[in-house]
Every structure is written in C-alpha cells, then in structure tokens.
Short mmCIF file of C-alpha atoms and ligand atoms in Angstrom, two decimals:
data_model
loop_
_atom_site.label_atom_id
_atom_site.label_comp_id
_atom_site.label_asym_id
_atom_site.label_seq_id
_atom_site.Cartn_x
_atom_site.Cartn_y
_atom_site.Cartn_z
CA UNK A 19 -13.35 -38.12 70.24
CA UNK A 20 -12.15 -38.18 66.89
CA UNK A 21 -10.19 -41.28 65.98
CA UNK A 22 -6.87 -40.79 64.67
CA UNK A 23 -4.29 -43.17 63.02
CA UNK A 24 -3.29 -45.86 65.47
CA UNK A 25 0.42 -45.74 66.71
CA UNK A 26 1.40 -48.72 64.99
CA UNK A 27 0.22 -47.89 61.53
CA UNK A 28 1.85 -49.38 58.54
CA UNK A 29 2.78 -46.43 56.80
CA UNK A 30 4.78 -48.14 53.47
CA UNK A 31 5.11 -48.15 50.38
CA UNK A 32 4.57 -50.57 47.20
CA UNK A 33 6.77 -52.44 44.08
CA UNK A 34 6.65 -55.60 42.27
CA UNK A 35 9.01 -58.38 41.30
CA UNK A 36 8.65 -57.99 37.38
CA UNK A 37 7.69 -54.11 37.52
CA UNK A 38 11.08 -52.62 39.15
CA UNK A 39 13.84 -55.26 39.78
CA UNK A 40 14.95 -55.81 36.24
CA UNK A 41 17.68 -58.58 35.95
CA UNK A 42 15.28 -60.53 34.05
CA UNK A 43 17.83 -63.63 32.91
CA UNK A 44 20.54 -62.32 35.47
CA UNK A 45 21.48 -65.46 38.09
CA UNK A 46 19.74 -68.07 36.77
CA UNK A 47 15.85 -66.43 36.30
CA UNK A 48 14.05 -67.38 33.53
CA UNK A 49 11.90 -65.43 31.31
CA UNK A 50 8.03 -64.85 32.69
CA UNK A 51 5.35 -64.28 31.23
CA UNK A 52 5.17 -60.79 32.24
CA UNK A 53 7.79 -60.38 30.71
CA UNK A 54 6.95 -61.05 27.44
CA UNK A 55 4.33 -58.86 27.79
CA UNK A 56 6.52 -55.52 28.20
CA UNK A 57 8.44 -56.35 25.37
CA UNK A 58 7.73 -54.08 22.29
CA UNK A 59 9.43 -54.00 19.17
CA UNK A 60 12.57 -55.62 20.80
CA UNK A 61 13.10 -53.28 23.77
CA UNK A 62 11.96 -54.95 27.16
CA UNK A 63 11.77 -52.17 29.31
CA UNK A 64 11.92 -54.70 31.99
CA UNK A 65 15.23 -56.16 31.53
CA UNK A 66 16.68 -53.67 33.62
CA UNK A 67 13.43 -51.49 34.82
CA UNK A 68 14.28 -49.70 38.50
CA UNK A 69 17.05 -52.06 38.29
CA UNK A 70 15.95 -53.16 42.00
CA UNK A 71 17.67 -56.56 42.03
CA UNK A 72 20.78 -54.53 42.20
CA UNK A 73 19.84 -51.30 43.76
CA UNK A 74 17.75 -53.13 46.57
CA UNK A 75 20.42 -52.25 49.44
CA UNK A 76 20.31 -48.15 48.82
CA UNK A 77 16.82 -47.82 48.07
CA UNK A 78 15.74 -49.69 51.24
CA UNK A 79 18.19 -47.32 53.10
CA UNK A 80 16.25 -44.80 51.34
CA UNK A 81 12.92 -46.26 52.77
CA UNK A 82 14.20 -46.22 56.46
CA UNK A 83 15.05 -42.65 55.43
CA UNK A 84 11.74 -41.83 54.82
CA UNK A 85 10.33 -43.88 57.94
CA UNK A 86 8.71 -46.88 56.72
CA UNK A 87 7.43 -48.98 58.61
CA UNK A 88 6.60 -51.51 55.71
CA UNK A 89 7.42 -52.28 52.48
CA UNK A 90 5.19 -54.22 49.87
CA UNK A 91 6.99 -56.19 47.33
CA UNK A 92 6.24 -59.52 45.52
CA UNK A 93 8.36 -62.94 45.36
CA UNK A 94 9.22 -63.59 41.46
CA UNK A 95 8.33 -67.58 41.05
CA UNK A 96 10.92 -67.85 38.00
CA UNK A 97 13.23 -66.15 40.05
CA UNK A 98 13.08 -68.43 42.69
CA UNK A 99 12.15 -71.63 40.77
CA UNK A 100 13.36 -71.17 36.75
CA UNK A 101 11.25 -73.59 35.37
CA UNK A 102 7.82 -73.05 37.28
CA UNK A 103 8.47 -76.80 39.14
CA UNK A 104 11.46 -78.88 39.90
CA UNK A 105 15.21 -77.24 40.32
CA UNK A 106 14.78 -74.20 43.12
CA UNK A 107 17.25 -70.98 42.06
CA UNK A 108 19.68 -70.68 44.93
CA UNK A 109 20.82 -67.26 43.94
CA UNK A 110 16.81 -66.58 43.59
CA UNK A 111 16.37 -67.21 47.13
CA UNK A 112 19.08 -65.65 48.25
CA UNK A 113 18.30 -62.40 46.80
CA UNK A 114 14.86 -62.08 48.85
CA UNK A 115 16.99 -63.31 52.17
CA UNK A 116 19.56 -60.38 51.31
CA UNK A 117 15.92 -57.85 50.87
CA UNK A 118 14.03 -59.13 54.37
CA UNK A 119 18.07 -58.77 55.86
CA UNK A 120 17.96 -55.51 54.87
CA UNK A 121 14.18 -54.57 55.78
CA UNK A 122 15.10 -56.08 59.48
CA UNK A 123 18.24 -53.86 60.02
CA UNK A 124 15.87 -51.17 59.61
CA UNK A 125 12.67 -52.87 61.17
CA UNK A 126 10.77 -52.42 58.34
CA UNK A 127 8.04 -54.96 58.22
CA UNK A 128 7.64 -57.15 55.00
CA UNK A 129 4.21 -57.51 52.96
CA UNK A 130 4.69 -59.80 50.36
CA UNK A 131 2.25 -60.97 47.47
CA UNK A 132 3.08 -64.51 46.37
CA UNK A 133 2.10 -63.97 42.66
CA UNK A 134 1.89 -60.49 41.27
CA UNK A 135 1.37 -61.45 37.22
CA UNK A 136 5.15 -63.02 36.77
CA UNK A 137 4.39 -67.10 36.12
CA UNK A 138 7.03 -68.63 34.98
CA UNK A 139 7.38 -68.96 30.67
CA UNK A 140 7.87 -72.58 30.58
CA UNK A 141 4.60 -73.27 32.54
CA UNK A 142 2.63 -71.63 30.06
CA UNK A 143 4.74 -73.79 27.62
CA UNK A 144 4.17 -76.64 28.90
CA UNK A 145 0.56 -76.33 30.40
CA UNK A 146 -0.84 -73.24 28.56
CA UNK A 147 -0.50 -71.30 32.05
CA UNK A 148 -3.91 -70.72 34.90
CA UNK A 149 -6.63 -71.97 32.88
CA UNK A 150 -4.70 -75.47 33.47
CA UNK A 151 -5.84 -76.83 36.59
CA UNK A 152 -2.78 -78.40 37.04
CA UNK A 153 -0.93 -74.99 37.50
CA UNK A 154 -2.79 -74.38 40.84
CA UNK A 155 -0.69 -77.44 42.67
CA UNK A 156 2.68 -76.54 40.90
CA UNK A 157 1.54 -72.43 42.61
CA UNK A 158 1.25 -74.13 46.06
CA UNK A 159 4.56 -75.88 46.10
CA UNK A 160 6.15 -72.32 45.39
CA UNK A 161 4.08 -71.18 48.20
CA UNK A 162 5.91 -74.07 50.09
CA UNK A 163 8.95 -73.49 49.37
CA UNK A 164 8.83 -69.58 50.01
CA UNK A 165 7.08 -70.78 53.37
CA UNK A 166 10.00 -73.32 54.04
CA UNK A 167 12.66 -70.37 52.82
CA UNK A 168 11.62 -67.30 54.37
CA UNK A 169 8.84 -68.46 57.13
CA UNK A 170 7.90 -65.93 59.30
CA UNK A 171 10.66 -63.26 58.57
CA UNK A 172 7.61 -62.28 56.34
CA UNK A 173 5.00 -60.80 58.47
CA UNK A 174 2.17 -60.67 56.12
CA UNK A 175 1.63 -62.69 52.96
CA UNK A 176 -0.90 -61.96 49.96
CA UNK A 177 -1.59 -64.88 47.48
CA UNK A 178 -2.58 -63.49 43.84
CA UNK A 179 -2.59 -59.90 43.03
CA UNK A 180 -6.18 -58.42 41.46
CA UNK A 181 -7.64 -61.46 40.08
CA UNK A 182 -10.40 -58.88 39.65
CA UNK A 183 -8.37 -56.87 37.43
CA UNK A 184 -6.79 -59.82 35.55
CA UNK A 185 -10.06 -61.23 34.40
CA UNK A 186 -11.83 -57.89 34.05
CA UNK A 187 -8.80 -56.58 31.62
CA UNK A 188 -6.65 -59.67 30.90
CA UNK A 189 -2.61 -59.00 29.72
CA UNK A 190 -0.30 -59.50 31.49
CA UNK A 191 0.51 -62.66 29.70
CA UNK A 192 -3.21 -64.44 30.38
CA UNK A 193 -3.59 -63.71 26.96
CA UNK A 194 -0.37 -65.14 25.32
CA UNK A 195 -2.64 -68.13 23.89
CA UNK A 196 -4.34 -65.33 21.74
CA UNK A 197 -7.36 -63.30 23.11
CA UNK A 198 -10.35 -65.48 22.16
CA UNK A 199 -8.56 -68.43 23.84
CA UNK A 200 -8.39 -66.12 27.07
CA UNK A 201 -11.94 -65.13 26.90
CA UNK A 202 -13.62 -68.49 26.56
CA UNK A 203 -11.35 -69.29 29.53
CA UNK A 204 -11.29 -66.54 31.95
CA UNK A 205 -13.76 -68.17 34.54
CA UNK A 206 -11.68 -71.46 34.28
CA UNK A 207 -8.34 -69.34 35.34
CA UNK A 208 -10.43 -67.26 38.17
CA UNK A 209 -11.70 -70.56 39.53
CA UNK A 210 -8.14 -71.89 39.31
CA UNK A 211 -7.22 -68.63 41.04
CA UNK A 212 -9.39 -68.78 44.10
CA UNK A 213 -8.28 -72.65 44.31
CA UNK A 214 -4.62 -71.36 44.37
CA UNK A 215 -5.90 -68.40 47.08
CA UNK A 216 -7.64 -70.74 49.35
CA UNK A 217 -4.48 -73.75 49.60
CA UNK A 218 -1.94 -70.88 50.11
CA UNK A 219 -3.86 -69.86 52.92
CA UNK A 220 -4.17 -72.98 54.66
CA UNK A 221 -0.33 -74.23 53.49
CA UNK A 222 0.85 -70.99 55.53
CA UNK A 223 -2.21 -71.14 58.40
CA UNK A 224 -0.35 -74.65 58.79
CA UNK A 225 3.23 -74.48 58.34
CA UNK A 226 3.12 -70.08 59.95
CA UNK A 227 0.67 -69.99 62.29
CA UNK A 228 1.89 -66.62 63.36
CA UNK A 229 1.73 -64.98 59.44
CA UNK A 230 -0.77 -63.36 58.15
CA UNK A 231 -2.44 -64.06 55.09
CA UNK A 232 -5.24 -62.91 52.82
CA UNK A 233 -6.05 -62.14 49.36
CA UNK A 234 -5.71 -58.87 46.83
CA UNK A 235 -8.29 -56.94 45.43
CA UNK A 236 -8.16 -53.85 42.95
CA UNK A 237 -10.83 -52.32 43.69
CA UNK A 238 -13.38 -50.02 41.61
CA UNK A 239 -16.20 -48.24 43.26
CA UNK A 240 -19.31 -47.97 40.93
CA UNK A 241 -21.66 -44.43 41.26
CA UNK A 242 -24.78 -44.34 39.12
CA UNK A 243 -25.23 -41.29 36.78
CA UNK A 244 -28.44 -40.02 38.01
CA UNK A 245 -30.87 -41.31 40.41
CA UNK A 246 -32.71 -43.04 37.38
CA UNK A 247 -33.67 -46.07 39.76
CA UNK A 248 -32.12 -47.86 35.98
CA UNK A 249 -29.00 -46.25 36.43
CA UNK A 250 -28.77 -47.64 40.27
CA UNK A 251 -29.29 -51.19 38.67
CA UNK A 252 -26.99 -50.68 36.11
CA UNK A 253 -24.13 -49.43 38.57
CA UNK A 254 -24.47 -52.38 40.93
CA UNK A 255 -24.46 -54.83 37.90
CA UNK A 256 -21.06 -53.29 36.93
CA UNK A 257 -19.97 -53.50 40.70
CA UNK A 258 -20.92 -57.16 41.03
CA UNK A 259 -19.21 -57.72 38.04
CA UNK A 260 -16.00 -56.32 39.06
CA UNK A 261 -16.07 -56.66 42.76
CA UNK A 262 -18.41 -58.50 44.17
CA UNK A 263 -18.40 -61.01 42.14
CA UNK A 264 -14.69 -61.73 43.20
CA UNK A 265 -14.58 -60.59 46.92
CA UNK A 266 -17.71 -63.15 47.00
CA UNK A 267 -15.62 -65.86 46.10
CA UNK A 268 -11.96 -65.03 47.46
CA UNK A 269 -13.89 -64.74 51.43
CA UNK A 270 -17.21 -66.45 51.28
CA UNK A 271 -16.37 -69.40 48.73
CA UNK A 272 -19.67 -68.53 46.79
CA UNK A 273 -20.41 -67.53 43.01
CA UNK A 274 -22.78 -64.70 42.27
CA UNK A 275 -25.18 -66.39 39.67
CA UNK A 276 -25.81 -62.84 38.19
CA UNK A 277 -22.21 -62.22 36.68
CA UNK A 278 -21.84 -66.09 35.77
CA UNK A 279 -24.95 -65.98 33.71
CA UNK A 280 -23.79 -62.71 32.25
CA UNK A 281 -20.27 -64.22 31.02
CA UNK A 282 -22.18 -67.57 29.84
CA UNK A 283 -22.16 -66.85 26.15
CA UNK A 284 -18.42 -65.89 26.11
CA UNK A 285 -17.10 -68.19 28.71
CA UNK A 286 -17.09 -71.56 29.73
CA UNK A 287 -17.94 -71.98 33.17
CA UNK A 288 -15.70 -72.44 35.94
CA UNK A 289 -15.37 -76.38 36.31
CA UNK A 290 -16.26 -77.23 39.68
CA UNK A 291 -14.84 -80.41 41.40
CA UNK A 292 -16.50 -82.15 44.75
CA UNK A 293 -15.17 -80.10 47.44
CA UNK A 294 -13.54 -76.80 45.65
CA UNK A 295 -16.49 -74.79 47.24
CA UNK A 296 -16.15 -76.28 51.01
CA UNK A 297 -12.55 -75.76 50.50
CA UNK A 298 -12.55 -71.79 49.15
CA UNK A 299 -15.22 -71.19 52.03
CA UNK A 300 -13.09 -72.53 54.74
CA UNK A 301 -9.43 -71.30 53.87
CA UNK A 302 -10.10 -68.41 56.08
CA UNK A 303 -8.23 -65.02 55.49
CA UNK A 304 -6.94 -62.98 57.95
CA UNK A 305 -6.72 -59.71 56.02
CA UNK A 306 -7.88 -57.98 52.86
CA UNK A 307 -5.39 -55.92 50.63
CA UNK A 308 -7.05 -53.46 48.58
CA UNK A 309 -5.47 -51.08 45.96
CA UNK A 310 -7.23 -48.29 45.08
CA UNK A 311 -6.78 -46.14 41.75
CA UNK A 312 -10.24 -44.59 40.73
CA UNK A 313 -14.18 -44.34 40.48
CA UNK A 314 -16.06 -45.07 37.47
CA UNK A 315 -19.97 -44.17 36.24
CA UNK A 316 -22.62 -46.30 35.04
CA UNK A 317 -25.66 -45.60 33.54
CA UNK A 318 -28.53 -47.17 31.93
CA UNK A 319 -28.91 -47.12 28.66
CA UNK A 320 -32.56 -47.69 28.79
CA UNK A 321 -33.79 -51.20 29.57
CA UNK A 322 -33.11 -53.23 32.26
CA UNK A 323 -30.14 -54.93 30.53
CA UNK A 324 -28.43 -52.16 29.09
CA UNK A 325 -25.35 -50.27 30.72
CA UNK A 326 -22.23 -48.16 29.84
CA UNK A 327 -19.64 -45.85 31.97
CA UNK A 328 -19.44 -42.40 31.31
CA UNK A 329 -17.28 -39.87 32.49
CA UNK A 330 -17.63 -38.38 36.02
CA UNK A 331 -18.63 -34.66 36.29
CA UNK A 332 -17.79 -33.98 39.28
CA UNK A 333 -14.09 -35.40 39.21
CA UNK A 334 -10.90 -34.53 37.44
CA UNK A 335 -8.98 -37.07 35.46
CA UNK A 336 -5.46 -38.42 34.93
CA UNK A 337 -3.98 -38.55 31.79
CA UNK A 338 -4.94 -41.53 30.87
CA UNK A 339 -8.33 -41.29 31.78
CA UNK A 340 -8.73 -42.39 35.54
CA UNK A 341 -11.47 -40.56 37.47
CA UNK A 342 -9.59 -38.85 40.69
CA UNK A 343 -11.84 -39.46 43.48
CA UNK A 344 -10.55 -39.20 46.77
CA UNK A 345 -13.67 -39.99 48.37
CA UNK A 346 -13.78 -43.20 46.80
CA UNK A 347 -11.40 -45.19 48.99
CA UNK A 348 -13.37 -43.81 51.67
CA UNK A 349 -16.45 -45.62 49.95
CA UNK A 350 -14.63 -48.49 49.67
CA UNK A 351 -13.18 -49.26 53.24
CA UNK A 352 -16.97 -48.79 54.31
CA UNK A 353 -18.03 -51.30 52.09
CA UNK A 354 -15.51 -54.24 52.56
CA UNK A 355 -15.34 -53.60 56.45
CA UNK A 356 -18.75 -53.44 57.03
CA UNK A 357 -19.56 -56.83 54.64
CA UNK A 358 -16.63 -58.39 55.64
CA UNK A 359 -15.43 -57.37 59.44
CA UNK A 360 -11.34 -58.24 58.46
CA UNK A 361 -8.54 -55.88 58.83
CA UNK A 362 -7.67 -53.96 55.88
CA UNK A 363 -4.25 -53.20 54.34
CA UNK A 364 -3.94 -50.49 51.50
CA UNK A 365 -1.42 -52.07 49.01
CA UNK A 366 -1.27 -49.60 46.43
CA UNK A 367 -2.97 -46.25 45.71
CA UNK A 368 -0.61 -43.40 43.66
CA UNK A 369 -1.13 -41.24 40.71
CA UNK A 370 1.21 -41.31 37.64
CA UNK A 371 2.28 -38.63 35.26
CA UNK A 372 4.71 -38.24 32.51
CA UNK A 373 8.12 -36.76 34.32
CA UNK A 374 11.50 -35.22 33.75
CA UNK A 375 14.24 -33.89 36.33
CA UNK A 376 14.08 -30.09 36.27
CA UNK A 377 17.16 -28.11 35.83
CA UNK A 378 17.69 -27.88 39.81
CA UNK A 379 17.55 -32.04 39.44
CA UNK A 380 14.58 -31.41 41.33
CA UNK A 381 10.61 -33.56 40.66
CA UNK A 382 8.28 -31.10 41.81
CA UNK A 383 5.08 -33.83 41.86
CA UNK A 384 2.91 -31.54 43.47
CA UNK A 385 0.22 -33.21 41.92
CA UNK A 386 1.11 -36.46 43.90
CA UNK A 387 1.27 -35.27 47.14
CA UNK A 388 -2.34 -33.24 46.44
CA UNK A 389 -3.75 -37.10 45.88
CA UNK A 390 -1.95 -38.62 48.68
CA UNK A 391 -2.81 -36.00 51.21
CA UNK A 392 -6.78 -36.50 49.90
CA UNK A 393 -6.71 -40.15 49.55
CA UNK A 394 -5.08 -40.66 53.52
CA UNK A 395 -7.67 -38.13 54.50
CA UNK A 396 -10.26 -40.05 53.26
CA UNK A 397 -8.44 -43.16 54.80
CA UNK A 398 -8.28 -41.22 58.12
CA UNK A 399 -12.17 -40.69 57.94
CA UNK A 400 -12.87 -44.23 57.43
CA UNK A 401 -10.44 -45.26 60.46
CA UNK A 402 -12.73 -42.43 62.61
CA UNK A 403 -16.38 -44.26 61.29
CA UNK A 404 -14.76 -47.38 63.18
CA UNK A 405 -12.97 -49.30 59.74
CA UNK A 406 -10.12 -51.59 60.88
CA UNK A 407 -7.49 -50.48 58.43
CA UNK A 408 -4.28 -51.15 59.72
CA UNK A 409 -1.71 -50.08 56.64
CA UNK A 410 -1.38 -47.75 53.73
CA UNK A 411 1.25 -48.55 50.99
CA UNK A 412 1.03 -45.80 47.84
CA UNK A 413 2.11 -46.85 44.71
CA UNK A 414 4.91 -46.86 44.17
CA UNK A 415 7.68 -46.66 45.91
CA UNK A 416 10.01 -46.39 42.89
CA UNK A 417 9.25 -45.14 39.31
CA UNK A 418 8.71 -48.53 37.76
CA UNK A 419 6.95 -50.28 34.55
CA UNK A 420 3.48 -49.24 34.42
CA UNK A 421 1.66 -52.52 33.52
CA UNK A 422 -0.23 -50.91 30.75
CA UNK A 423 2.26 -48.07 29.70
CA UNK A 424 5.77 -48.79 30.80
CA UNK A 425 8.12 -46.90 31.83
CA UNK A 426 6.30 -43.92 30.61
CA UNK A 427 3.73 -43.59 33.27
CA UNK A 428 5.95 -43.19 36.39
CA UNK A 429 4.15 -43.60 39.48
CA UNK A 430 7.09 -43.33 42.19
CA UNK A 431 8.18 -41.46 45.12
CA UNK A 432 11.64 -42.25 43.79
CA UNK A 433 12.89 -40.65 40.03
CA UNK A 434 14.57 -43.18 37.94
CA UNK A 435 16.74 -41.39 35.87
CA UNK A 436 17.31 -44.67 33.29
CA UNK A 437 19.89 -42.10 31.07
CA UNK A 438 22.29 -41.65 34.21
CA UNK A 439 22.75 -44.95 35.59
CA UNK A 440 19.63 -45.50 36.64
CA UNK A 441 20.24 -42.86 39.72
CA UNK A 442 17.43 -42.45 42.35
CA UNK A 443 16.51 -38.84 43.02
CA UNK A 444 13.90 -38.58 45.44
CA UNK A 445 10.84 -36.92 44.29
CA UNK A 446 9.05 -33.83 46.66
CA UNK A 447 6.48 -36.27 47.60
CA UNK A 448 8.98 -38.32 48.67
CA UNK A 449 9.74 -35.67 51.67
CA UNK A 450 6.29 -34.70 51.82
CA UNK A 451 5.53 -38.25 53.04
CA UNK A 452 8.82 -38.49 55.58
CA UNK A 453 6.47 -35.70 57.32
CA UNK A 454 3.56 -37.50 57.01
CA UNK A 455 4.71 -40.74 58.62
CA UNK A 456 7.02 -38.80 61.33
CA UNK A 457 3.76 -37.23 62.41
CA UNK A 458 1.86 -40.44 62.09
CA UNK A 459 -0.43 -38.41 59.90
CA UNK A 460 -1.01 -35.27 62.17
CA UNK A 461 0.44 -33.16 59.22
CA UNK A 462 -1.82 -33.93 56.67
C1 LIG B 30 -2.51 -52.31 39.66
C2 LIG B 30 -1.37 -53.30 39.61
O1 LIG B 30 -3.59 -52.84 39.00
O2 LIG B 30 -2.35 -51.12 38.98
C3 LIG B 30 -0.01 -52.69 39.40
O3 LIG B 30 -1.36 -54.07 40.77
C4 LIG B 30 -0.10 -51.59 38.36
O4 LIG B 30 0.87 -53.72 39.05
C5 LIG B 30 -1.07 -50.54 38.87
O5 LIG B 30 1.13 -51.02 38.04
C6 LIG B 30 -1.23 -49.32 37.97
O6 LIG B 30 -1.61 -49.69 36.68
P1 LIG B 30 -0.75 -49.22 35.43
O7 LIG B 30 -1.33 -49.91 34.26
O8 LIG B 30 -0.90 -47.75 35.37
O9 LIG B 30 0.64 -49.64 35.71
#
C-alpha cells in the first residue's frame, strides 16, 4: 500500500530574524552584520522589511488560518544580546516569549535556527567575526541563554543555517573584512562552524533532553551532462564540494581530503585542535533540516581535473537562473536518508518572482503553487520509498528580503504591500496550501 503523509506531519512554513522582522535598532538591537549587508546606497531594506517584530501577532493568526502546524523562524543574537557577549536585551527576549505565546495559543509547533547569518556588528569589530575561534564560545553562551530563556517551549532547534551555502557563496557579512580576507579563511570559519554545531548540540542534549536538535543544510543535487564516465566524475567532485563535503563533517565529524586539497591553494586549512574531531563526531544530531531550491549540471571539460555547470535541458528556470527541478528534492531525501538514517525536516523550498497586487488586490502566483504541488509530490514519493521526513516548511511564509536580491525577489505566501502600511494580503497559494494541509496532502 502506498504510503501517504503521516497524520502528524509538520506542514509549516519558513522566515528569518534579519530577512522579515525589521526593527533593526528598535528596543535596544544592535546593528548585525546582515544587516550591513542589505544596505545599498543608504536604503536598508531591512530596517523595516515584513515589519514582523511588529506584525508578529496577525500574521501568526494568519498561520493558524491557514493550518500550520509549524512555523520556522530564527532567534536574532543582537536582538537578544546587543553586543554579541555580556548585557542580555530584555525587550529582545521578550519579543520571542510574546512569538512562542502566540504559536502555543494556536498549537503551532516552533522550529527555530539558532544562527541564520545575523552575528552581532560589534563581534566582528572586535574579533573580525567566525574565522575567530574565539567567536564559537561567545555562539554557545547565546545558545545558553536561549536554552535557559525559552527551554523546551521550542520543540526543535537548528544550530547554523547553510554553512554549505555560506562558504560555497560567502555575503552575508563573512565577507565584511574584504573578499580575499574571506577566501583565505573560509575553511577556518567552517571549522569554527561545525565546532559551534557540535557544542550547541550537546549544551541543549544536556540542559533539553526532550528538544530536538540538528544541523542545516542547503542542499544542491549535482546531475552529470552526459554519461561521459568524465562528466560523472566531474558531477560528484562538484557534489562533494558542496554537500558532502559539509554533511561529512556536520554528522560524521570527518573531512573529505578531496575538497580540502582542492581549496589548498586559496585557503588555509582548517586549524585543528586535540579533540575538535572526537568532539564533532560525537555531538550527535537528532534531525537534518534541508532546504531545497534547485539542480545544477556538471560536465567535464576534458581531463580529469576540469569541470563547469551548464544549463539543464530538460528543466525550466527562474528568473534568476535557478534550474526548477521538482524531482530533485526527491533525489535528495534518498540520498541523506539512506547515508544518514535521521529524520528529515524540509526548512525551506519556494520559488520567487517579481510581484504586484492586481487591480482586484488579488496575487495570482500560479506559478508558486505549480512548484509547491510538484516539489510535495516529489516529497510524498520519497515518504512512499520508506524516507523518514517528518516536516515541510516552503519558503517563505511572508514576502521578505531575498538574501541576494532584496525585497525584489518576493518569495511569500503572504504580499507585503511596503507602499500601504506594510498590509498583508494573502497570496492564491496562500489558500491553495490551507487545502493542502486540511487534506494532509490528499489534494495535491
Ligand atoms: C537560502 C537561505 O539559502 O536561500 C535564505 O536560507 C534565502 O535565507 C533563500 O532567502 C533564498 O535565497 P535568495 O538569495 O533568493 O534570498
């Protein structure tokens, strides 16, 4: 018999701190570096964004509206602690209690990522950020304190968002120090990273021994071109680079030698103290979050060392370039579950386009529910081959800042309309997935 979704699915739906609540120096936050980063010629979209931090009361009735059942948002550290250490933000704390009040009136169940690209300004200041090892302890007393603060009113907790993505594509204020500076010392950070990963997990195995915990990955499945057996080689070299290489590390505390020696003339090498190893290996995750966008190709181009991506002819694209491939979240559940046998939580998966209200204040995104419907059927297949996924969160709930285009590239269930006080005019999709999760998927 065909499996179908289980009945308590996690159907949700996905924001971050920086991306959508705005309020960026409101009640004592200070700046991130995040950001900085969305700040161009003078306008920070950010400063007010979705405007979450004061909208968070209506748009989570709007969640139970839809049926939720979970709601993925991230913990901003200079929101809760201004200056990275020391002083803790009272009215920064209080905020998130006032969110998790709300998501328990309406028993929606919180999945929250611990560090989604916001680290506080002044510890870049004052340490130059990740690749300073010190960072990584001043990361786990946040941890503590958002352990000691909201404990197990958070169900599930996920420690650093796409470390994969952050090395692979840097931003998001890694590179504030200038980009050379962040290439020579991208391994450092990532090492730092899975340092960070592996305490957090044991701080909250310790102090929550009922919360869930695990890491983030963003992942990108790798086809070759042809069945060249060069092209094969050069599609698995890109995949080890930009999964493997990090799903190796986050779960089984080991470093593929492949991609090290491949970033050796650019990079310095991750420095290794007695016992980092024993300690990533053993920090033991109970889940894996996974956001899915897109494919990519890889060819050879010719010898054994040689490779490039090239379009997919078989898939369309997004604007801005992203291979839509359905069938590759399928692709990927099979190959996390089946190498590493945890439960799996989709954290983000969406499509964004360029949007305006139509005359009958009405956003048509046809277009979105045509990839969610595909992408959940996909998901749906995977559950039926016997993967363990046990939550799907698009992206995103709200139009937010895109992290490469902002405000732009809308991405939401949710309109923002920023030119009429920021008013939230749910989007078709929006009701198209109210159907979806009523029927616990039987309509798609
Ligand atoms: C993921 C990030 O990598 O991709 C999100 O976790 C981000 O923060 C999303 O918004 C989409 O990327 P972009 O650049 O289109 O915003």
């Amino acid at each position: 018999m065909k499996k179908e979704f289980p009945e308590n699915f996690l159907w949700g739906s996905s924001i971050s701190a920086y991306q959508a609540e705005g309020a960026i120096t409101e009640d004592g936050k200070a700046l991130s570096v995040a950001d900085l980063s969305t700040c161009k010629n003078g306008i920070c979209q950010n400063a007010v964004s979705s405007d979450f931090y004061h909208h968070y009361k209506d748009d989570i009735k709007l969640l139970a509206e839809m049926g939720a059942k979970t709601f993925r948002f991230s913990l901003s550290w200079p929101r809760i602690m201004p200056q990275g250490e020391g002083e803790l933000n009272f009215k920064g704390i209080e905020f998130y209690n006032h969110v998790l009040d709300e998501l328990e009136k309406y028993h929606i169940t919180p999945i929250v990522t611990l560090f989604h690209y916001d680290l506080p300004l002044p510890l870049f200041e004052k340490y130059g950020g990740w690749k300073n090892r010190k960072v990584v302890d001043l990361f786990l007393n946040f941890c503590k304190v958002c352990f000691q603060e909201f404990g197990d009113r958070i169900h599930y907790y996920l420690t650093i968002n796409e470390p994969d993505i952050l090395l692979m594509y840097g931003g998001h204020g890694l590179d504030l120090g200038g980009e050379e500076d962040f290439q020579k010392h991208k391994l450092i950070i990532n090492h730092h990273f899975a340092i960070a990963h592996a305490k957090a997990v044991n701080l909250c195995h310790e102090m929550l021994p009922k919360v869930k915990i695990g890491p983030v990955f963003g992942y990108v499945p790798v086809y070759p071109r042809t069945s060249n057996p060069l092209d094969m080689m050069a599609a698995n070299k890109i995949s080890d680079i930009q999964n493997s290489f990090f799903q190796e590390l986050f779960l089984n505390g080991f470093y593929m030698e492949n991609v090290l020696n491949m970033y050796s003339r650019k990079s310095e090498m991750p420095i290794i103290i007695k016992g980092d190893m024993e300690l990533i290996k053993n920090a033991k995750s109970d889940i894996i979050a996974l956001n899915y966008y897109k494919s990519d190709v890889a060819y050879s181009s010719n010898t054994d060392q040689g490779y490039q991506l090239i379009a997919n002819q078989y898939t369309k694209q997004t604007k801005w370039g992203w291979d839509i491939d359905s069938i590759g979240i399928r692709y990927m559940l099979h190959d996390v579950y089946y190498r590493y046998h945890m439960p799996i939580l989709i954290t983000e998966n969406g499509i964004a386009e360029i949007e305006e209200i139509g005359s009958d204040s009405l956003v048509e995104d046809l277009y979105r529910i045509d990839f969610l419907r595909s992408h959940l059927l996909e998901c749906k297949k995977a559950i039926d081959d016997g993967v363990e996924l046990i939550g799907y969160c698009n992206w995103s709930y709200l139009d937010l800042i895109s992290t490469s285009h902002g405000f732009e590239k809308r991405y939401g269930l949710i309109y923002i309309d920023e030119k009429n006080n920021n008013k939230r005019i749910p989007k078709s999709s929006y009701f198209w997935y109210k159907d979806i999760i009523k029927t616990n998927g039987g309509k798609l």
